[in-house]
Structure formats: structure tokens, C-alpha cells
Amino acid sequence: MAEIEAEALTQTEAREEVEGGVLNRQPHKLERKWTFWFDNQSKVKQGAAWGSSLRKVYTFDTVEDFWCLYDQIFRPSKLPANADFHCFKAGIEPKWEDPECANGGKWSISSSRKANLDNMWLETLMALIGEQFDDNEEICGVVASVRPRQDKLALWTKTASNEAVQMSIGRKWKEIVDTADKILYSYHDDSRRDKSSRGGRYSV
Ligand code: MGP
């Protein structure tokens, strides 16, 4: 995370970075491509299918593009109620139906304060694009949700039944967002069923 922060050039620094009199603006490439999504469910007509308001916004693969997108758009405190931001690996849709997510689940954290949600979202994004998790291949992406009752952050992973891997990801995520609160892991399979069967399967 620190490496990414250190690597990230502010626009002023980029402007000042001159090599032999020539402006050097080589972008800093990420390990892989990521996509930001936006879902504003408050605008959806009643009865519309889930996902009808989900939009792919921008795919990026440089540190510079990430900071620009984050600064200008993707802060959860800018979200209206009942809207979500997602940042997922390019090629994975933030839906239970996506083949990479179909057997997966999510770690969830609730946040009652908007500033806190922004911080946890940013720390998580930096950890994802900086490939900070031991099991990077298990990660699908992260979702920030603003809801009337409580805001939420969810880290989606691929193989819900692999308890050891999920526990390791959950412990690491808690460190990254720096929370002492208990966090719970739920299977997407359980979420598809009625609310009563949705308890957390793992916790850290
Ligand atoms: P949500 O937006 O993840 O949680 O799912 P929210 O709004 O906090 O509400 P709660 O149900 O957790 O209390 C809300 C509802 O949207 C789900 O119950 C599903 O009906 C639907 N939904 C959510 N997701 C992520 C999906 C999905 O990936 N696929 C489909 N088909 N429906 C989904």
C-alpha cells in the first residue's frame, strides 16, 4: 500500500518530473486491469430486474488513472442512498451470476460514518491494485454500498467453500481497513435464498 502511495505521482509532481529537459510521463502500470462500476438503484422503476441499473464505468491499469478516477468520481461519500460503487478485476461482473463469482461469497463490514467508509474503501482499493493479498487470485473485487440503515463494504471472493483461504483473506482485510469489529463471510448461494438462511459462515 505504502509502495503504491509512494509511487503515485500527484499531477504537480508529474508536471515537475523532467528528465533531460523532456517531460517524463511514463504511466505506472498495475499488475492487471480493474473496472469501476456504478449502480444507482434509487433510479430503478419498481419491479425492474436486479442489475438493470448496473453500469460498467471505466477500466484502468495505471496508478495515475486510478488516482484520477478515485479523486474525481469514486468516493462512496459522493454516492446517493441505495447506490453502489464496485471495483472488480476486469472481465468479472459484480454479480452472483458471473462464473468467477458463482461459487463465491463476500466478507462484509458495516460503517455508520461516511468518512470511515471512504477510508476503508480507499485502503481496500490500494491493497487490491497493489496485489497485497496472499491469495490475489481468489479476489473478485470490492463493493461500497450506501443504504438508509447503514453503509457497507464487501470484499467478494471466488471459492466460498475454501475456509482456510477465506479466513486468511478476512484476517488480512481486517488489518488493511484497521477495524476491531468482527467481520462476517457469507456465501452468495445463501444470499440467493431467503433472508432467514443468510447468516455468516465464517468470522474474524
Ligand atoms: P444487496 O444490494 O447486496 O444488499 O442485495 P442490500 O441492499 O443491503 O440488502 P440486503 O438484502 O442485504 O438486506 C439486495 C438484493 O438485491 C438481494 O437480496 C437480491 O435480491 C438482489 N441482488 C443483489 N446482488 C448482489 C445480486 C446479484 O448479484 N444477482 C442477483 N440476481 N440479484 C442480486
CSV table of N, CA and C in Angstrom, one decimal, residues 13-167:
chain,number,residue,atom,x,y,z
A,13,GLU,N,3.5,16.7,-9.2
A,13,GLU,CA,4.8,16.0,-9.3
A,13,GLU,C,5.0,15.6,-10.7
A,14,ALA,N,4.0,15.1,-11.3
A,14,ALA,CA,4.1,14.6,-12.7
A,14,ALA,C,4.6,15.7,-13.6
A,15,ARG,N,4.0,16.9,-13.4
A,15,ARG,CA,4.4,18.0,-14.2
A,15,ARG,C,5.9,18.4,-14.0
A,16,GLU,N,6.3,18.2,-12.7
A,16,GLU,CA,7.7,18.6,-12.4
A,16,GLU,C,8.7,17.6,-12.8
A,17,GLU,N,8.3,16.3,-13.1
A,17,GLU,CA,9.2,15.3,-13.3
A,17,GLU,C,9.8,15.4,-14.7
A,18,VAL,N,11.0,16.1,-14.7
A,18,VAL,CA,11.6,16.4,-16.0
A,18,VAL,C,12.9,15.6,-16.1
A,19,GLU,N,13.1,14.9,-17.2
A,19,GLU,CA,14.4,14.2,-17.4
A,19,GLU,C,15.1,14.7,-18.6
A,20,GLY,N,16.2,15.3,-18.4
A,20,GLY,CA,17.0,15.8,-19.5
A,20,GLY,C,16.2,16.8,-20.3
A,21,GLY,N,15.4,17.6,-19.6
A,21,GLY,CA,14.6,18.7,-20.2
A,21,GLY,C,13.4,18.2,-20.9
A,22,VAL,N,13.1,16.9,-20.9
A,22,VAL,CA,11.9,16.3,-21.6
A,22,VAL,C,11.0,15.8,-20.5
A,23,LEU,N,9.8,16.2,-20.6
A,23,LEU,CA,8.8,15.8,-19.6
A,23,LEU,C,8.6,14.2,-19.6
A,24,ASN,N,8.9,13.6,-18.5
A,24,ASN,CA,8.7,12.1,-18.4
A,24,ASN,C,7.4,11.8,-17.8
A,25,ARG,N,6.5,11.3,-18.6
A,25,ARG,CA,5.2,10.9,-18.1
A,25,ARG,C,4.8,9.4,-18.3
A,26,GLN,N,5.8,8.6,-18.1
A,26,GLN,CA,5.6,7.2,-18.2
A,26,GLN,C,4.6,6.7,-17.2
A,27,PRO,N,3.4,6.2,-17.6
A,27,PRO,CA,2.5,5.8,-16.5
A,27,PRO,C,3.0,4.5,-15.8
A,28,HIS,N,2.6,4.4,-14.5
A,28,HIS,CA,3.0,3.3,-13.7
A,28,HIS,C,2.0,2.2,-13.8
A,29,LYS,N,2.4,1.1,-14.5
A,29,LYS,CA,1.4,0.0,-14.8
A,29,LYS,C,1.1,-0.8,-13.6
A,30,LEU,N,-0.1,-1.2,-13.5
A,30,LEU,CA,-0.6,-2.2,-12.5
A,30,LEU,C,-0.4,-3.6,-12.9
A,31,GLU,N,-0.4,-4.6,-12.0
A,31,GLU,CA,-0.3,-6.0,-12.3
A,31,GLU,C,-1.4,-6.4,-13.3
A,32,ARG,N,-2.6,-5.8,-13.2
A,32,ARG,CA,-3.7,-6.3,-14.0
A,32,ARG,C,-4.7,-5.1,-14.2
A,33,LYS,N,-5.7,-5.3,-15.0
A,33,LYS,CA,-6.7,-4.3,-15.3
A,33,LYS,C,-7.8,-4.5,-14.2
A,34,TRP,N,-8.4,-3.3,-13.9
A,34,TRP,CA,-9.5,-3.3,-12.9
A,34,TRP,C,-10.6,-2.4,-13.5
A,35,THR,N,-11.9,-2.7,-13.2
A,35,THR,CA,-13.0,-1.9,-13.7
A,35,THR,C,-13.8,-1.3,-12.6
A,36,PHE,N,-14.1,0.0,-12.7
A,36,PHE,CA,-15.1,0.6,-11.8
A,36,PHE,C,-16.5,0.4,-12.3
A,37,TRP,N,-17.5,0.1,-11.5
A,37,TRP,CA,-18.9,0.0,-11.9
A,37,TRP,C,-19.7,1.0,-11.0
A,38,PHE,N,-20.9,1.3,-11.4
A,38,PHE,CA,-21.8,2.1,-10.6
A,38,PHE,C,-23.2,1.6,-10.7
A,39,ASP,N,-23.9,1.5,-9.6
A,39,ASP,CA,-25.3,1.0,-9.7
A,39,ASP,C,-26.1,2.0,-8.8
A,40,ASN,N,-27.0,2.7,-9.5
A,40,ASN,CA,-27.9,3.6,-8.7
A,40,ASN,C,-29.3,3.0,-8.7
A,41,GLN,N,-29.6,2.2,-7.6
A,41,GLN,CA,-30.8,1.6,-7.6
A,41,GLN,C,-32.0,2.5,-7.2
A,42,SER,N,-31.7,3.7,-6.8
A,42,SER,CA,-32.8,4.6,-6.4
A,42,SER,C,-33.5,5.1,-7.7
A,43,LYS,N,-32.9,5.0,-8.8
A,43,LYS,CA,-33.5,5.4,-10.1
A,43,LYS,C,-34.3,4.3,-10.8
A,44,VAL,N,-34.2,3.1,-10.2
A,44,VAL,CA,-34.8,2.0,-10.9
A,44,VAL,C,-36.3,1.9,-10.7
A,45,LYS,N,-37.1,1.6,-11.8
A,45,LYS,CA,-38.5,1.5,-11.7
A,45,LYS,C,-38.9,0.3,-10.8
A,46,GLN,N,-39.9,0.4,-10.1
A,46,GLN,CA,-40.4,-0.8,-9.3
A,46,GLN,C,-40.6,-2.0,-10.1
A,47,GLY,N,-40.1,-3.1,-9.7
A,47,GLY,CA,-40.4,-4.3,-10.5
A,47,GLY,C,-39.3,-4.6,-11.5
A,48,ALA,N,-38.4,-3.7,-11.7
A,48,ALA,CA,-37.3,-4.0,-12.7
A,48,ALA,C,-36.3,-5.0,-12.1
A,49,ALA,N,-35.7,-5.8,-13.0
A,49,ALA,CA,-34.9,-6.9,-12.6
A,49,ALA,C,-33.6,-6.3,-11.9
A,50,TRP,N,-33.1,-7.1,-10.9
A,50,TRP,CA,-31.9,-6.6,-10.2
A,50,TRP,C,-30.8,-6.6,-11.3
A,51,GLY,N,-30.0,-5.5,-11.3
A,51,GLY,CA,-28.9,-5.4,-12.2
A,51,GLY,C,-29.2,-4.5,-13.4
A,52,SER,N,-30.5,-4.1,-13.5
A,52,SER,CA,-30.8,-3.3,-14.7
A,52,SER,C,-30.2,-1.9,-14.6
A,53,SER,N,-29.8,-1.5,-13.4
A,53,SER,CA,-29.2,-0.1,-13.3
A,53,SER,C,-27.6,-0.2,-13.1
A,54,LEU,N,-27.1,-1.5,-13.2
A,54,LEU,CA,-25.6,-1.7,-13.0
A,54,LEU,C,-24.9,-1.2,-14.3
A,55,ARG,N,-23.9,-0.3,-14.1
A,55,ARG,CA,-23.2,0.2,-15.3
A,55,ARG,C,-21.7,0.0,-15.1
A,56,LYS,N,-21.0,-0.5,-16.2
A,56,LYS,CA,-19.6,-0.5,-16.2
A,56,LYS,C,-19.1,0.9,-16.5
A,57,VAL,N,-18.2,1.5,-15.7
A,57,VAL,CA,-17.9,2.9,-16.0
A,57,VAL,C,-16.5,3.0,-16.6
A,58,TYR,N,-15.5,2.4,-16.1
A,58,TYR,CA,-14.1,2.7,-16.6
A,58,TYR,C,-13.2,1.5,-16.2
A,59,THR,N,-12.4,1.1,-17.2
A,59,THR,CA,-11.3,0.1,-16.9
A,59,THR,C,-10.0,0.8,-16.9
A,60,PHE,N,-9.2,0.5,-15.9
A,60,PHE,CA,-7.9,1.2,-15.8
A,60,PHE,C,-6.8,0.2,-15.5
A,61,ASP,N,-5.5,0.5,-15.9
A,61,ASP,CA,-4.4,-0.3,-15.5
A,61,ASP,C,-3.2,0.5,-15.2
A,62,THR,N,-3.4,1.7,-14.8
A,62,THR,CA,-2.2,2.5,-14.3
A,62,THR,C,-2.5,3.2,-13.0
A,63,VAL,N,-1.5,3.5,-12.2
A,63,VAL,CA,-1.7,4.1,-10.9
A,63,VAL,C,-2.3,5.5,-11.1
A,64,GLU,N,-1.8,6.2,-12.2
A,64,GLU,CA,-2.3,7.6,-12.5
A,64,GLU,C,-3.8,7.6,-12.8
A,65,ASP,N,-4.3,6.6,-13.6
A,65,ASP,CA,-5.7,6.6,-13.9
A,65,ASP,C,-6.5,6.3,-12.6
A,66,PHE,N,-5.9,5.4,-11.8
A,66,PHE,CA,-6.6,5.0,-10.6
A,66,PHE,C,-6.9,6.3,-9.7
A,67,TRP,N,-5.8,7.1,-9.5
A,67,TRP,CA,-5.9,8.2,-8.6
A,67,TRP,C,-6.9,9.3,-9.2
A,68,CYS,N,-6.8,9.4,-10.5
A,68,CYS,CA,-7.7,10.4,-11.2
A,68,CYS,C,-9.2,10.0,-11.0
A,69,LEU,N,-9.5,8.7,-11.2
A,69,LEU,CA,-10.8,8.2,-11.1
A,69,LEU,C,-11.3,8.3,-9.7
A,70,TYR,N,-10.4,7.9,-8.8
A,70,TYR,CA,-10.8,7.9,-7.3
A,70,TYR,C,-11.1,9.3,-6.9
A,71,ASP,N,-10.2,10.3,-7.2
A,71,ASP,CA,-10.3,11.6,-6.8
A,71,ASP,C,-11.6,12.3,-7.3
A,72,GLN,N,-11.8,12.0,-8.6
A,72,GLN,CA,-12.9,12.8,-9.2
A,72,GLN,C,-14.3,12.1,-9.1
A,73,ILE,N,-14.3,10.8,-9.0
A,73,ILE,CA,-15.6,10.2,-9.0
A,73,ILE,C,-15.8,9.2,-7.8
A,74,PHE,N,-14.9,8.2,-7.7
A,74,PHE,CA,-15.3,7.0,-6.9
A,74,PHE,C,-15.0,7.1,-5.4
A,75,ARG,N,-15.7,8.1,-4.8
A,75,ARG,CA,-15.6,8.2,-3.3
A,75,ARG,C,-17.0,7.8,-2.8
A,76,PRO,N,-17.2,6.9,-2.0
A,76,PRO,CA,-18.5,6.5,-1.5
A,76,PRO,C,-19.3,7.6,-0.9
A,77,SER,N,-18.6,8.6,-0.3
A,77,SER,CA,-19.4,9.8,0.3
A,77,SER,C,-20.1,10.6,-0.8
A,78,LYS,N,-19.7,10.4,-2.0
A,78,LYS,CA,-20.4,11.1,-3.1
A,78,LYS,C,-21.7,10.3,-3.6
A,79,LEU,N,-21.9,9.1,-3.1
A,79,LEU,CA,-23.0,8.3,-3.5
A,79,LEU,C,-24.3,8.7,-2.9
A,80,PRO,N,-25.4,8.7,-3.7
A,80,PRO,CA,-26.7,8.9,-3.1
A,80,PRO,C,-27.1,7.6,-2.4
A,81,ALA,N,-28.2,7.7,-1.6
A,81,ALA,CA,-28.7,6.5,-0.9
A,81,ALA,C,-29.1,5.4,-1.9
A,82,ASN,N,-28.9,4.1,-1.5
A,82,ASN,CA,-29.3,3.0,-2.4
A,82,ASN,C,-28.4,2.9,-3.7
A,83,ALA,N,-27.2,3.3,-3.6
A,83,ALA,CA,-26.3,3.2,-4.7
A,83,ALA,C,-25.0,2.5,-4.3
A,84,ASP,N,-24.4,1.9,-5.3
A,84,ASP,CA,-23.1,1.2,-5.1
A,84,ASP,C,-22.0,1.6,-6.0
A,85,PHE,N,-20.8,1.6,-5.5
A,85,PHE,CA,-19.6,1.6,-6.4
A,85,PHE,C,-19.0,0.2,-6.3
A,86,HIS,N,-18.5,-0.3,-7.4
A,86,HIS,CA,-17.8,-1.6,-7.4
A,86,HIS,C,-16.4,-1.4,-8.1
A,87,CYS,N,-15.4,-2.1,-7.6
A,87,CYS,CA,-14.1,-2.1,-8.3
A,87,CYS,C,-13.8,-3.6,-8.4
A,88,PHE,N,-13.9,-4.2,-9.6
A,88,PHE,CA,-13.7,-5.6,-9.8
A,88,PHE,C,-12.6,-5.8,-10.9
A,89,LYS,N,-11.9,-7.0,-10.8
A,89,LYS,CA,-11.0,-7.3,-11.8
A,89,LYS,C,-11.6,-7.2,-13.2
A,90,ALA,N,-11.0,-6.7,-14.2
A,90,ALA,CA,-11.6,-6.6,-15.5
A,90,ALA,C,-11.9,-7.9,-16.0
A,91,GLY,N,-13.1,-8.1,-16.5
A,91,GLY,CA,-13.6,-9.4,-17.0
A,91,GLY,C,-14.5,-10.1,-16.1
A,92,ILE,N,-14.6,-9.6,-14.8
A,92,ILE,CA,-15.5,-10.2,-13.8
A,92,ILE,C,-16.6,-9.2,-13.6
A,93,GLU,N,-17.9,-9.6,-13.8
A,93,GLU,CA,-19.0,-8.7,-13.5
A,93,GLU,C,-19.4,-8.9,-12.0
A,94,PRO,N,-19.8,-7.8,-11.3
A,94,PRO,CA,-20.1,-7.8,-9.9
A,94,PRO,C,-21.5,-8.4,-9.7
A,95,LYS,N,-21.6,-9.7,-10.1
A,95,LYS,CA,-22.9,-10.3,-9.9
A,95,LYS,C,-22.7,-11.8,-9.5
A,96,TRP,N,-23.6,-12.3,-8.7
A,96,TRP,CA,-23.5,-13.7,-8.3
A,96,TRP,C,-23.5,-14.6,-9.6
A,97,GLU,N,-24.1,-14.1,-10.6
A,97,GLU,CA,-24.2,-15.0,-11.9
A,97,GLU,C,-22.9,-15.1,-12.6
A,98,ASP,N,-22.0,-14.2,-12.4
A,98,ASP,CA,-20.7,-14.3,-13.1
A,98,ASP,C,-20.0,-15.6,-12.8
A,99,PRO,N,-19.5,-16.3,-13.8
A,99,PRO,CA,-18.9,-17.6,-13.5
A,99,PRO,C,-17.8,-17.5,-12.4
A,100,GLU,N,-17.0,-16.4,-12.3
A,100,GLU,CA,-16.0,-16.3,-11.3
A,100,GLU,C,-16.5,-16.1,-9.9
A,101,CYS,N,-17.8,-15.6,-9.9
A,101,CYS,CA,-18.4,-15.3,-8.5
A,101,CYS,C,-19.4,-16.4,-8.1
A,102,ALA,N,-19.8,-17.2,-9.1
A,102,ALA,CA,-20.9,-18.1,-8.8
A,102,ALA,C,-20.7,-19.0,-7.6
A,103,ASN,N,-19.5,-19.5,-7.3
A,103,ASN,CA,-19.3,-20.3,-6.2
A,103,ASN,C,-18.6,-19.5,-5.0
A,104,GLY,N,-18.8,-18.2,-5.1
A,104,GLY,CA,-18.1,-17.4,-4.1
A,104,GLY,C,-18.9,-16.9,-3.0
A,105,GLY,N,-18.4,-15.8,-2.4
A,105,GLY,CA,-19.1,-15.2,-1.3
A,105,GLY,C,-18.4,-13.9,-1.0
A,106,LYS,N,-18.7,-13.3,0.2
A,106,LYS,CA,-18.2,-12.0,0.5
A,106,LYS,C,-17.9,-11.8,2.0
A,107,TRP,N,-16.9,-11.1,2.3
A,107,TRP,CA,-16.6,-10.6,3.6
A,107,TRP,C,-17.3,-9.2,3.7
A,108,SER,N,-18.0,-8.9,4.7
A,108,SER,CA,-18.7,-7.6,4.8
A,108,SER,C,-18.4,-6.9,6.1
A,109,ILE,N,-18.3,-5.5,5.9
A,109,ILE,CA,-18.1,-4.6,7.0
A,109,ILE,C,-19.1,-3.5,7.0
A,110,SER,N,-19.7,-3.2,8.1
A,110,SER,CA,-20.7,-2.1,8.1
A,110,SER,C,-20.0,-0.9,8.6
A,111,SER,N,-20.5,0.3,8.1
A,111,SER,CA,-19.9,1.5,8.6
A,111,SER,C,-21.0,2.5,8.8
A,112,SER,N,-21.0,3.1,10.0
A,112,SER,CA,-22.1,4.1,10.2
A,112,SER,C,-21.6,5.5,9.8
A,113,ARG,N,-20.3,5.7,9.6
A,113,ARG,CA,-19.9,7.0,9.2
A,113,ARG,C,-19.3,7.1,7.8
A,114,LYS,N,-19.8,8.1,7.0
A,114,LYS,CA,-19.3,8.2,5.6
A,114,LYS,C,-17.8,8.3,5.5
A,115,ALA,N,-17.2,9.1,6.3
A,115,ALA,CA,-15.8,9.3,6.2
A,115,ALA,C,-15.0,8.0,6.4
A,116,ASN,N,-15.6,7.2,7.3
A,116,ASN,CA,-15.0,5.9,7.6
A,116,ASN,C,-15.1,5.0,6.4
A,117,LEU,N,-16.2,5.0,5.7
A,117,LEU,CA,-16.4,4.2,4.5
A,117,LEU,C,-15.4,4.6,3.4
A,118,ASP,N,-15.3,5.9,3.2
A,118,ASP,CA,-14.3,6.4,2.2
A,118,ASP,C,-12.9,5.9,2.5
A,119,ASN,N,-12.5,5.9,3.8
A,119,ASN,CA,-11.2,5.5,4.2
A,119,ASN,C,-11.0,4.0,3.9
A,120,MET,N,-12.0,3.2,4.4
A,120,MET,CA,-11.8,1.8,4.3
A,120,MET,C,-11.9,1.4,2.8
A,121,TRP,N,-12.7,2.0,2.0
A,121,TRP,CA,-12.8,1.8,0.6
A,121,TRP,C,-11.4,2.1,-0.1
A,122,LEU,N,-10.8,3.2,0.3
A,122,LEU,CA,-9.5,3.6,-0.4
A,122,LEU,C,-8.4,2.6,0.0
A,123,GLU,N,-8.4,2.3,1.3
A,123,GLU,CA,-7.4,1.3,1.8
A,123,GLU,C,-7.5,0.0,1.1
A,124,THR,N,-8.8,-0.4,0.9
A,124,THR,CA,-9.0,-1.7,0.2
A,124,THR,C,-8.6,-1.6,-1.3
A,125,LEU,N,-9.0,-0.5,-1.9
A,125,LEU,CA,-8.6,-0.4,-3.3
A,125,LEU,C,-7.1,-0.4,-3.5
A,126,MET,N,-6.4,0.3,-2.6
A,126,MET,CA,-4.9,0.3,-2.8
A,126,MET,C,-4.4,-1.1,-2.6
A,127,ALA,N,-4.9,-1.9,-1.6
A,127,ALA,CA,-4.5,-3.2,-1.4
A,127,ALA,C,-4.7,-4.1,-2.6
A,128,LEU,N,-5.9,-3.9,-3.2
A,128,LEU,CA,-6.3,-4.8,-4.4
A,128,LEU,C,-5.4,-4.5,-5.5
A,129,ILE,N,-5.3,-3.2,-5.9
A,129,ILE,CA,-4.5,-2.9,-7.1
A,129,ILE,C,-3.0,-3.1,-6.9
A,130,GLY,N,-2.6,-3.1,-5.6
A,130,GLY,CA,-1.2,-3.3,-5.2
A,130,GLY,C,-1.0,-4.8,-5.0
A,131,GLU,N,-2.0,-5.7,-5.2
A,131,GLU,CA,-1.9,-7.1,-5.1
A,131,GLU,C,-1.3,-7.5,-3.7
A,132,GLN,N,-1.9,-6.9,-2.6
A,132,GLN,CA,-1.4,-7.2,-1.3
A,132,GLN,C,-1.9,-8.5,-0.6
A,133,PHE,N,-2.9,-9.1,-1.2
A,133,PHE,CA,-3.4,-10.3,-0.5
A,133,PHE,C,-2.5,-11.5,-1.0
A,134,ASP,N,-2.3,-12.4,-0.1
A,134,ASP,CA,-1.5,-13.7,-0.4
A,134,ASP,C,-2.3,-14.4,-1.5
A,135,ASP,N,-3.6,-14.4,-1.4
A,135,ASP,CA,-4.4,-15.2,-2.4
A,135,ASP,C,-5.1,-14.2,-3.4
A,136,ASN,N,-4.2,-13.5,-4.1
A,136,ASN,CA,-4.8,-12.5,-5.0
A,136,ASN,C,-5.7,-13.1,-6.0
A,137,GLU,N,-5.5,-14.3,-6.4
A,137,GLU,CA,-6.3,-14.9,-7.5
A,137,GLU,C,-7.7,-15.3,-6.9
A,138,GLU,N,-7.9,-15.3,-5.6
A,138,GLU,CA,-9.2,-15.6,-5.0
A,138,GLU,C,-10.1,-14.4,-5.0
A,139,ILE,N,-9.5,-13.2,-5.2
A,139,ILE,CA,-10.3,-12.0,-5.1
A,139,ILE,C,-11.0,-11.7,-6.4
A,140,CYS,N,-12.3,-11.3,-6.2
A,140,CYS,CA,-13.1,-10.8,-7.4
A,140,CYS,C,-13.1,-9.3,-7.4
A,141,GLY,N,-13.4,-8.7,-6.3
A,141,GLY,CA,-13.5,-7.2,-6.2
A,141,GLY,C,-14.1,-6.7,-4.9
A,142,VAL,N,-14.4,-5.4,-4.9
A,142,VAL,CA,-14.9,-4.8,-3.7
A,142,VAL,C,-16.1,-4.0,-4.1
A,143,VAL,N,-17.1,-3.9,-3.2
A,143,VAL,CA,-18.4,-3.1,-3.4
A,143,VAL,C,-18.6,-2.2,-2.2
A,144,ALA,N,-18.8,-0.9,-2.5
A,144,ALA,CA,-19.2,0.0,-1.4
A,144,ALA,C,-20.7,0.3,-1.6
A,145,SER,N,-21.5,0.1,-0.6
A,145,SER,CA,-23.0,0.3,-0.7
A,145,SER,C,-23.4,1.4,0.3
A,146,VAL,N,-24.2,2.3,-0.2
A,146,VAL,CA,-24.8,3.3,0.7
A,146,VAL,C,-26.3,2.9,0.9
A,147,ARG,N,-26.7,2.7,2.1
A,147,ARG,CA,-28.1,2.3,2.4
A,147,ARG,C,-28.6,3.1,3.5
A,148,PRO,N,-30.0,3.3,3.5
A,148,PRO,CA,-30.5,4.2,4.6
A,148,PRO,C,-30.1,3.7,6.0
A,149,ARG,N,-30.1,2.4,6.2
A,149,ARG,CA,-29.8,2.0,7.6
A,149,ARG,C,-28.3,2.1,7.9
A,150,GLN,N,-27.5,1.5,7.0
A,150,GLN,CA,-26.0,1.5,7.3
A,150,GLN,C,-25.3,1.3,6.0
A,151,ASP,N,-24.1,2.0,5.9
A,151,ASP,CA,-23.3,1.8,4.7
A,151,ASP,C,-22.5,0.5,4.9
A,152,LYS,N,-22.1,-0.1,3.7
A,152,LYS,CA,-21.4,-1.4,3.8
A,152,LYS,C,-20.3,-1.5,2.8
A,153,LEU,N,-19.3,-2.3,3.2
A,153,LEU,CA,-18.2,-2.6,2.2
A,153,LEU,C,-18.2,-4.1,2.2
A,154,ALA,N,-18.0,-4.6,0.9
A,154,ALA,CA,-18.0,-6.1,0.8
A,154,ALA,C,-16.9,-6.5,-0.1
A,155,LEU,N,-16.1,-7.5,0.3
A,155,LEU,CA,-15.0,-8.0,-0.5
A,155,LEU,C,-15.4,-9.3,-1.0
A,156,TRP,N,-15.6,-9.4,-2.3
A,156,TRP,CA,-16.0,-10.6,-3.0
A,156,TRP,C,-14.9,-11.6,-3.3
A,157,THR,N,-15.1,-12.8,-3.0
A,157,THR,CA,-14.0,-13.8,-3.4
A,157,THR,C,-14.6,-15.0,-4.1
A,158,LYS,N,-13.8,-15.9,-4.7
A,158,LYS,CA,-14.2,-16.9,-5.6
A,158,LYS,C,-14.7,-18.2,-5.1
A,159,THR,N,-14.0,-18.7,-4.1
A,159,THR,CA,-14.3,-20.1,-3.6
A,159,THR,C,-14.8,-20.1,-2.2
A,160,ALA,N,-16.1,-19.9,-2.0
A,160,ALA,CA,-16.6,-19.8,-0.7
A,160,ALA,C,-16.3,-21.0,0.2
A,161,SER,N,-16.2,-22.2,-0.4
A,161,SER,CA,-16.1,-23.4,0.4
A,161,SER,C,-14.6,-23.5,1.0
A,162,ASN,N,-13.7,-22.8,0.4
A,162,ASN,CA,-12.3,-22.9,0.9
A,162,ASN,C,-12.1,-22.0,2.1
A,163,GLU,N,-12.4,-22.6,3.3
A,163,GLU,CA,-12.4,-21.9,4.5
A,163,GLU,C,-11.1,-21.3,4.9
A,164,ALA,N,-10.0,-22.1,4.6
A,164,ALA,CA,-8.7,-21.6,5.0
A,164,ALA,C,-8.3,-20.3,4.2
A,165,VAL,N,-8.6,-20.4,2.9
A,165,VAL,CA,-8.2,-19.2,2.1
A,165,VAL,C,-9.1,-18.0,2.5
A,166,GLN,N,-10.4,-18.2,2.7
A,166,GLN,CA,-11.3,-17.1,3.1
A,166,GLN,C,-10.8,-16.5,4.5
A,167,MET,N,-10.5,-17.4,5.4
A,167,MET,CA,-10.0,-16.9,6.7
A,167,MET,C,-8.8,-16.0,6.6
